[in-house]
Amino acid sequence: MEYIKARIRDVKDFPTKGIIFKDLTTVFKDPRALHIIGWDLSQMYRDKGVTKVVGIESRGFIGGSILAFELGAGFVPARKPGKLPADTIRMEYDKEYGKDVIEIHRDAIGPDDIVVLHDDVLATGGTMAATYKLVKSLNPKKIYVNFIIELTALNGRAALPEDAEITSLIKY
Ligand code: AMP
């Protein structure tokens, strides 16, 4: 894990003043770090019968795809509004300034699915909470929640249901 941590780049005041952005591009560009990420993420879900991984646009697409590939599961994108071409369902949620929307294809997940929701960073948890509700409405058998990084000071876990099973590789 030290190998990964050493490659996470802190970018001050991005995208706005006061934010320290955890940049994972410096992890993903390193072949060994990318391999470790795929292996470590998948180890947490090996015996769970996962059928689909939902990656949240856009940074969640990277780790989510790797995780799906490692688990032999399918990959499903959760996207910003208007990006998905077929019939979608949507969930609106509050952001620091104004509202945002997340969408998923209506036929992407069904009652036989065991799903992992993945994003790169857990901050306030708003984005993941909305995605959780969206996927829940499609009635899968089980939903797990996963991040590469968890910013514990922001207590994003509180935004998610109490019984949600949440894992993160690295906590700050
Ligand atoms: P959240 O506040 O948990 O809804 O986070 C919103 C989105 O922004 C998530 O997709 C996170 O990956 C990303 N994000 C929020 N804060 C940071 C941060 N400090 N560094 C990197 N990504 C962040």
PDB file of C-alpha atoms and ligand atoms in Angstrom:
ATOM      1  CA  MET A   1       0.000   0.000   0.000  1.00  0.00           C
ATOM      2  CA  GLU A   2       2.945   2.318   0.604  1.00  0.00           C
ATOM      3  CA  TYR A   3       3.794   1.927  -3.080  1.00  0.00           C
ATOM      4  CA  ILE A   4       0.336   3.297  -4.001  1.00  0.00           C
ATOM      5  CA  LYS A   5       0.326   6.024  -1.357  1.00  0.00           C
ATOM      6  CA  ALA A   6       3.672   7.325  -2.556  1.00  0.00           C
ATOM      7  CA  ARG A   7       2.166   7.825  -6.014  1.00  0.00           C
ATOM      8  CA  ILE A   8      -1.005   9.734  -5.026  1.00  0.00           C
ATOM      9  CA  ARG A   9      -0.505  13.386  -5.928  1.00  0.00           C
ATOM     10  CA  ASP A  10      -2.035  16.078  -3.708  1.00  0.00           C
ATOM     11  CA  VAL A  11      -3.047  19.085  -5.792  1.00  0.00           C
ATOM     12  CA  LYS A  12      -3.797  22.186  -3.738  1.00  0.00           C
ATOM     13  CA  ASP A  13      -6.768  24.441  -4.593  1.00  0.00           C
ATOM     14  CA  PHE A  14      -8.210  22.189  -7.318  1.00  0.00           C
ATOM     15  CA  PRO A  15     -10.890  22.478  -8.628  1.00  0.00           C
ATOM     16  CA  THR A  16     -11.568  25.348  -6.206  1.00  0.00           C
ATOM     17  CA  LYS A  17      -9.675  27.135  -3.448  1.00  0.00           C
ATOM     18  CA  GLY A  18      -9.342  25.199  -0.206  1.00  0.00           C
ATOM     19  CA  ILE A  19      -9.679  21.716  -1.751  1.00  0.00           C
ATOM     20  CA  ILE A  20      -6.737  19.338  -1.671  1.00  0.00           C
ATOM     21  CA  PHE A  21      -7.436  17.143  -4.681  1.00  0.00           C
ATOM     22  CA  LYS A  22      -6.288  13.532  -4.494  1.00  0.00           C
ATOM     23  CA  ASP A  23      -4.980  12.967  -8.006  1.00  0.00           C
ATOM     24  CA  LEU A  24      -4.832   9.295  -8.986  1.00  0.00           C
ATOM     25  CA  THR A  25      -3.557   9.791 -12.539  1.00  0.00           C
ATOM     26  CA  THR A  26      -0.075   9.464 -11.055  1.00  0.00           C
ATOM     27  CA  VAL A  27      -1.083   6.057  -9.696  1.00  0.00           C
ATOM     28  CA  PHE A  28      -2.783   4.831 -12.872  1.00  0.00           C
ATOM     29  CA  LYS A  29       0.148   5.780 -15.114  1.00  0.00           C
ATOM     30  CA  ASP A  30       2.499   3.546 -13.117  1.00  0.00           C
ATOM     31  CA  PRO A  31       2.187  -0.040 -14.434  1.00  0.00           C
ATOM     32  CA  ARG A  32       2.985  -1.698 -11.120  1.00  0.00           C
ATOM     33  CA  ALA A  33       0.666   0.609  -9.159  1.00  0.00           C
ATOM     34  CA  LEU A  34      -2.159  -0.043 -11.641  1.00  0.00           C
ATOM     35  CA  HIS A  35      -1.639  -3.768 -11.243  1.00  0.00           C
ATOM     36  CA  ILE A  36      -1.630  -3.536  -7.432  1.00  0.00           C
ATOM     37  CA  ILE A  37      -4.845  -1.451  -7.485  1.00  0.00           C
ATOM     38  CA  GLY A  38      -6.622  -4.075  -9.605  1.00  0.00           C
ATOM     39  CA  TRP A  39      -5.413  -6.911  -7.418  1.00  0.00           C
ATOM     40  CA  ASP A  40      -6.104  -5.257  -4.051  1.00  0.00           C
ATOM     41  CA  LEU A  41      -9.569  -4.008  -5.015  1.00  0.00           C
ATOM     42  CA  SER A  42     -10.590  -7.407  -6.350  1.00  0.00           C
ATOM     43  CA  GLN A  43      -9.285  -9.328  -3.309  1.00  0.00           C
ATOM     44  CA  MET A  44     -12.011  -7.692  -1.204  1.00  0.00           C
ATOM     45  CA  TYR A  45     -14.751  -9.150  -3.414  1.00  0.00           C
ATOM     46  CA  ARG A  46     -13.380 -12.481  -4.685  1.00  0.00           C
ATOM     47  CA  ASP A  47     -15.851 -14.720  -2.846  1.00  0.00           C
ATOM     48  CA  LYS A  48     -18.918 -12.501  -3.138  1.00  0.00           C
ATOM     49  CA  GLY A  49     -20.363 -13.642  -6.463  1.00  0.00           C
ATOM     50  CA  VAL A  50     -20.214 -10.142  -7.949  1.00  0.00           C
ATOM     51  CA  THR A  51     -21.891  -9.938 -11.384  1.00  0.00           C
ATOM     52  CA  LYS A  52     -21.656  -6.175 -12.117  1.00  0.00           C
ATOM     53  CA  VAL A  53     -19.410  -3.276 -11.160  1.00  0.00           C
ATOM     54  CA  VAL A  54     -20.924   0.201 -11.493  1.00  0.00           C
ATOM     55  CA  GLY A  55     -18.292   2.915 -12.084  1.00  0.00           C
ATOM     56  CA  ILE A  56     -19.195   6.562 -11.440  1.00  0.00           C
ATOM     57  CA  GLU A  57     -18.271   9.114 -14.130  1.00  0.00           C
ATOM     58  CA  SER A  58     -15.605   9.725 -14.808  1.00  0.00           C
ATOM     59  CA  ARG A  59     -12.741   8.790 -12.515  1.00  0.00           C
ATOM     60  CA  GLY A  60     -14.697   5.782 -11.243  1.00  0.00           C
ATOM     61  CA  PHE A  61     -14.612   4.282 -14.739  1.00  0.00           C
ATOM     62  CA  ILE A  62     -10.918   3.447 -14.410  1.00  0.00           C
ATOM     63  CA  GLY A  63     -10.819   1.490 -11.154  1.00  0.00           C
ATOM     64  CA  GLY A  64     -14.325   0.151 -11.830  1.00  0.00           C
ATOM     65  CA  SER A  65     -13.318  -1.392 -15.151  1.00  0.00           C
ATOM     66  CA  ILE A  66     -10.224  -2.974 -13.659  1.00  0.00           C
ATOM     67  CA  LEU A  67     -12.217  -4.359 -10.746  1.00  0.00           C
ATOM     68  CA  ALA A  68     -14.884  -5.787 -13.084  1.00  0.00           C
ATOM     69  CA  PHE A  69     -12.227  -7.381 -15.271  1.00  0.00           C
ATOM     70  CA  GLU A  70     -10.436  -8.940 -12.286  1.00  0.00           C
ATOM     71  CA  LEU A  71     -13.695 -10.341 -10.890  1.00  0.00           C
ATOM     72  CA  GLY A  72     -14.985 -11.635 -14.224  1.00  0.00           C
ATOM     73  CA  ALA A  73     -17.977  -9.309 -13.777  1.00  0.00           C
ATOM     74  CA  GLY A  74     -19.637  -6.865 -16.180  1.00  0.00           C
ATOM     75  CA  PHE A  75     -19.071  -3.101 -16.110  1.00  0.00           C
ATOM     76  CA  VAL A  76     -21.880  -0.515 -15.947  1.00  0.00           C
ATOM     77  CA  PRO A  77     -21.305   3.254 -16.215  1.00  0.00           C
ATOM     78  CA  ALA A  78     -23.231   5.691 -13.992  1.00  0.00           C
ATOM     79  CA  ARG A  79     -23.109   8.955 -15.922  1.00  0.00           C
ATOM     80  CA  LYS A  80     -23.835  12.660 -15.865  1.00  0.00           C
ATOM     81  CA  PRO A  81     -27.183  13.608 -17.447  1.00  0.00           C
ATOM     82  CA  GLY A  82     -27.706  13.242 -21.178  1.00  0.00           C
ATOM     83  CA  LYS A  83     -24.649  11.052 -21.815  1.00  0.00           C
ATOM     84  CA  LEU A  84     -26.233   7.593 -21.928  1.00  0.00           C
ATOM     85  CA  PRO A  85     -27.927   6.795 -25.248  1.00  0.00           C
ATOM     86  CA  ALA A  86     -30.770   4.429 -24.295  1.00  0.00           C
ATOM     87  CA  ASP A  87     -33.581   4.454 -21.726  1.00  0.00           C
ATOM     88  CA  THR A  88     -32.252   5.737 -18.386  1.00  0.00           C
ATOM     89  CA  ILE A  89     -33.346   6.287 -14.806  1.00  0.00           C
ATOM     90  CA  ARG A  90     -31.998   9.272 -12.870  1.00  0.00           C
ATOM     91  CA  MET A  91     -31.391  10.570  -9.356  1.00  0.00           C
ATOM     92  CA  GLU A  92     -31.011  14.195  -8.391  1.00  0.00           C
ATOM     93  CA  TYR A  93     -28.775  15.127  -5.465  1.00  0.00           C
ATOM     94  CA  ASP A  94     -27.497  18.215  -3.657  1.00  0.00           C
ATOM     95  CA  LYS A  95     -24.005  19.493  -4.254  1.00  0.00           C
ATOM     96  CA  GLU A  96     -22.234  22.255  -2.380  1.00  0.00           C
ATOM     97  CA  TYR A  97     -23.553  24.715  -4.954  1.00  0.00           C
ATOM     98  CA  GLY A  98     -26.834  23.669  -6.551  1.00  0.00           C
ATOM     99  CA  LYS A  99     -27.916  20.242  -7.712  1.00  0.00           C
ATOM    100  CA  ASP A 100     -26.506  17.456  -9.811  1.00  0.00           C
ATOM    101  CA  VAL A 101     -27.938  14.388 -11.521  1.00  0.00           C
ATOM    102  CA  ILE A 102     -26.645  10.868 -12.055  1.00  0.00           C
ATOM    103  CA  GLU A 103     -28.101   8.448 -14.613  1.00  0.00           C
ATOM    104  CA  ILE A 104     -27.910   4.748 -15.414  1.00  0.00           C
ATOM    105  CA  HIS A 105     -29.448   2.607 -18.149  1.00  0.00           C
ATOM    106  CA  ARG A 106     -32.710   1.084 -16.954  1.00  0.00           C
ATOM    107  CA  ASP A 107     -31.727  -2.367 -18.247  1.00  0.00           C
ATOM    108  CA  ALA A 108     -28.161  -2.265 -16.834  1.00  0.00           C
ATOM    109  CA  ILE A 109     -28.946  -4.138 -13.607  1.00  0.00           C
ATOM    110  CA  GLY A 110     -31.573  -6.708 -12.656  1.00  0.00           C
ATOM    111  CA  PRO A 111     -32.808  -8.733  -9.671  1.00  0.00           C
ATOM    112  CA  ASP A 112     -30.191 -11.475 -10.132  1.00  0.00           C
ATOM    113  CA  ASP A 113     -27.253  -9.086  -9.905  1.00  0.00           C
ATOM    114  CA  ILE A 114     -24.746  -8.709  -7.092  1.00  0.00           C
ATOM    115  CA  VAL A 115     -23.287  -5.242  -7.581  1.00  0.00           C
ATOM    116  CA  VAL A 116     -20.217  -3.299  -6.476  1.00  0.00           C
ATOM    117  CA  LEU A 117     -20.506   0.490  -6.792  1.00  0.00           C
ATOM    118  CA  HIS A 118     -17.086   2.044  -7.329  1.00  0.00           C
ATOM    119  CA  ASP A 119     -15.674   5.571  -7.276  1.00  0.00           C
ATOM    120  CA  ASP A 120     -12.107   6.764  -6.849  1.00  0.00           C
ATOM    121  CA  VAL A 121     -12.621   9.025  -3.815  1.00  0.00           C
ATOM    122  CA  LEU A 122     -15.226   9.173  -1.029  1.00  0.00           C
ATOM    123  CA  ALA A 123     -15.556  12.829  -0.024  1.00  0.00           C
ATOM    124  CA  THR A 124     -18.979  14.035   1.249  1.00  0.00           C
ATOM    125  CA  GLY A 125     -20.638  10.904  -0.119  1.00  0.00           C
ATOM    126  CA  GLY A 126     -23.386  12.741  -2.044  1.00  0.00           C
ATOM    127  CA  THR A 127     -22.507  11.236  -5.406  1.00  0.00           C
ATOM    128  CA  MET A 128     -22.298   7.687  -4.088  1.00  0.00           C
ATOM    129  CA  ALA A 129     -25.478   8.035  -2.023  1.00  0.00           C
ATOM    130  CA  ALA A 130     -27.406   9.073  -5.144  1.00  0.00           C
ATOM    131  CA  THR A 131     -25.900   6.204  -7.147  1.00  0.00           C
ATOM    132  CA  TYR A 132     -26.767   3.773  -4.346  1.00  0.00           C
ATOM    133  CA  LYS A 133     -30.427   4.871  -4.406  1.00  0.00           C
ATOM    134  CA  LEU A 134     -30.512   4.634  -8.186  1.00  0.00           C
ATOM    135  CA  VAL A 135     -29.110   1.098  -8.259  1.00  0.00           C
ATOM    136  CA  LYS A 136     -31.261   0.029  -5.295  1.00  0.00           C
ATOM    137  CA  SER A 137     -34.361   1.000  -7.283  1.00  0.00           C
ATOM    138  CA  LEU A 138     -33.402  -1.699  -9.818  1.00  0.00           C
ATOM    139  CA  ASN A 139     -33.661  -4.320  -7.017  1.00  0.00           C
ATOM    140  CA  PRO A 140     -30.363  -6.199  -7.253  1.00  0.00           C
ATOM    141  CA  LYS A 141     -29.719  -9.048  -4.795  1.00  0.00           C
ATOM    142  CA  LYS A 142     -26.940  -7.145  -3.066  1.00  0.00           C
ATOM    143  CA  ILE A 143     -25.030  -3.842  -3.293  1.00  0.00           C
ATOM    144  CA  TYR A 144     -21.459  -3.305  -2.084  1.00  0.00           C
ATOM    145  CA  VAL A 145     -19.743   0.088  -2.075  1.00  0.00           C
ATOM    146  CA  ASN A 146     -16.053   0.596  -2.825  1.00  0.00           C
ATOM    147  CA  PHE A 147     -13.514   3.414  -3.082  1.00  0.00           C
ATOM    148  CA  ILE A 148      -9.794   3.612  -3.639  1.00  0.00           C
ATOM    149  CA  ILE A 149      -9.482   6.581  -1.230  1.00  0.00           C
ATOM    150  CA  GLU A 150     -11.675   7.588   1.700  1.00  0.00           C
ATOM    151  CA  LEU A 151     -11.353  11.109   3.143  1.00  0.00           C
ATOM    152  CA  THR A 152     -12.500  10.208   6.657  1.00  0.00           C
ATOM    153  CA  ALA A 153     -12.666  13.801   7.954  1.00  0.00           C
ATOM    154  CA  LEU A 154     -15.598  14.485   5.590  1.00  0.00           C
ATOM    155  CA  ASN A 155     -17.570  11.537   7.044  1.00  0.00           C
ATOM    156  CA  GLY A 156     -19.010  10.496   3.681  1.00  0.00           C
ATOM    157  CA  ARG A 157     -20.129   7.176   5.167  1.00  0.00           C
ATOM    158  CA  ALA A 158     -22.888   9.051   7.002  1.00  0.00           C
ATOM    159  CA  ALA A 159     -24.499   9.907   3.651  1.00  0.00           C
ATOM    160  CA  LEU A 160     -24.908   6.203   2.853  1.00  0.00           C
ATOM    161  CA  PRO A 161     -27.426   3.797   4.409  1.00  0.00           C
ATOM    162  CA  GLU A 162     -26.330   2.440   7.792  1.00  0.00           C
ATOM    163  CA  ASP A 163     -26.298  -1.149   6.548  1.00  0.00           C
ATOM    164  CA  ALA A 164     -24.259  -0.357   3.401  1.00  0.00           C
ATOM    165  CA  GLU A 165     -21.102  -2.489   3.206  1.00  0.00           C
ATOM    166  CA  ILE A 166     -18.348   0.003   2.387  1.00  0.00           C
ATOM    167  CA  THR A 167     -14.674  -0.673   1.743  1.00  0.00           C
ATOM    168  CA  SER A 168     -11.805   1.628   0.834  1.00  0.00           C
ATOM    169  CA  LEU A 169      -8.195   0.781   0.076  1.00  0.00           C
ATOM    170  CA  ILE A 170      -6.633   3.884   1.584  1.00  0.00           C
ATOM    171  CA  LYS A 171      -7.962   6.132   4.358  1.00  0.00           C
ATOM    172  CA  TYR A 172      -6.818   9.685   5.075  1.00  0.00           C
TER     173      TYR A 172
HETATM  174  P1  AMP B   1     -18.618  13.527  -3.007  1.00  0.00           P
HETATM  175  O1  AMP B   1     -18.431  14.776  -2.226  1.00  0.00           O
HETATM  176  O2  AMP B   1     -18.281  12.292  -2.176  1.00  0.00           O
HETATM  177  O3  AMP B   1     -19.971  13.416  -3.625  1.00  0.00           O
HETATM  178  O4  AMP B   1     -17.537  13.581  -4.173  1.00  0.00           O
HETATM  179  C1  AMP B   1     -17.855  14.075  -5.429  1.00  0.00           C
HETATM  180  C2  AMP B   1     -16.892  13.565  -6.477  1.00  0.00           C
HETATM  181  O5  AMP B   1     -15.735  14.360  -6.452  1.00  0.00           O
HETATM  182  C3  AMP B   1     -16.466  12.121  -6.300  1.00  0.00           C
HETATM  183  O6  AMP B   1     -16.556  11.480  -7.543  1.00  0.00           O
HETATM  184  C4  AMP B   1     -15.028  12.201  -5.839  1.00  0.00           C
HETATM  185  O7  AMP B   1     -14.273  11.246  -6.550  1.00  0.00           O
HETATM  186  C5  AMP B   1     -14.582  13.600  -6.208  1.00  0.00           C
HETATM  187  N1  AMP B   1     -13.825  14.270  -5.142  1.00  0.00           N
HETATM  188  C6  AMP B   1     -14.332  14.999  -4.142  1.00  0.00           C
HETATM  189  N2  AMP B   1     -13.370  15.505  -3.352  1.00  0.00           N
HETATM  190  C7  AMP B   1     -12.204  15.065  -3.868  1.00  0.00           C
HETATM  191  C8  AMP B   1     -10.822  15.238  -3.499  1.00  0.00           C
HETATM  192  N3  AMP B   1     -10.440  15.962  -2.452  1.00  0.00           N
HETATM  193  N4  AMP B   1      -9.892  14.646  -4.285  1.00  0.00           N
HETATM  194  C9  AMP B   1     -10.259  13.916  -5.351  1.00  0.00           C
HETATM  195  N5  AMP B   1     -11.530  13.721  -5.747  1.00  0.00           N
HETATM  196  C10 AMP B   1     -12.498  14.285  -5.014  1.00  0.00           C
END
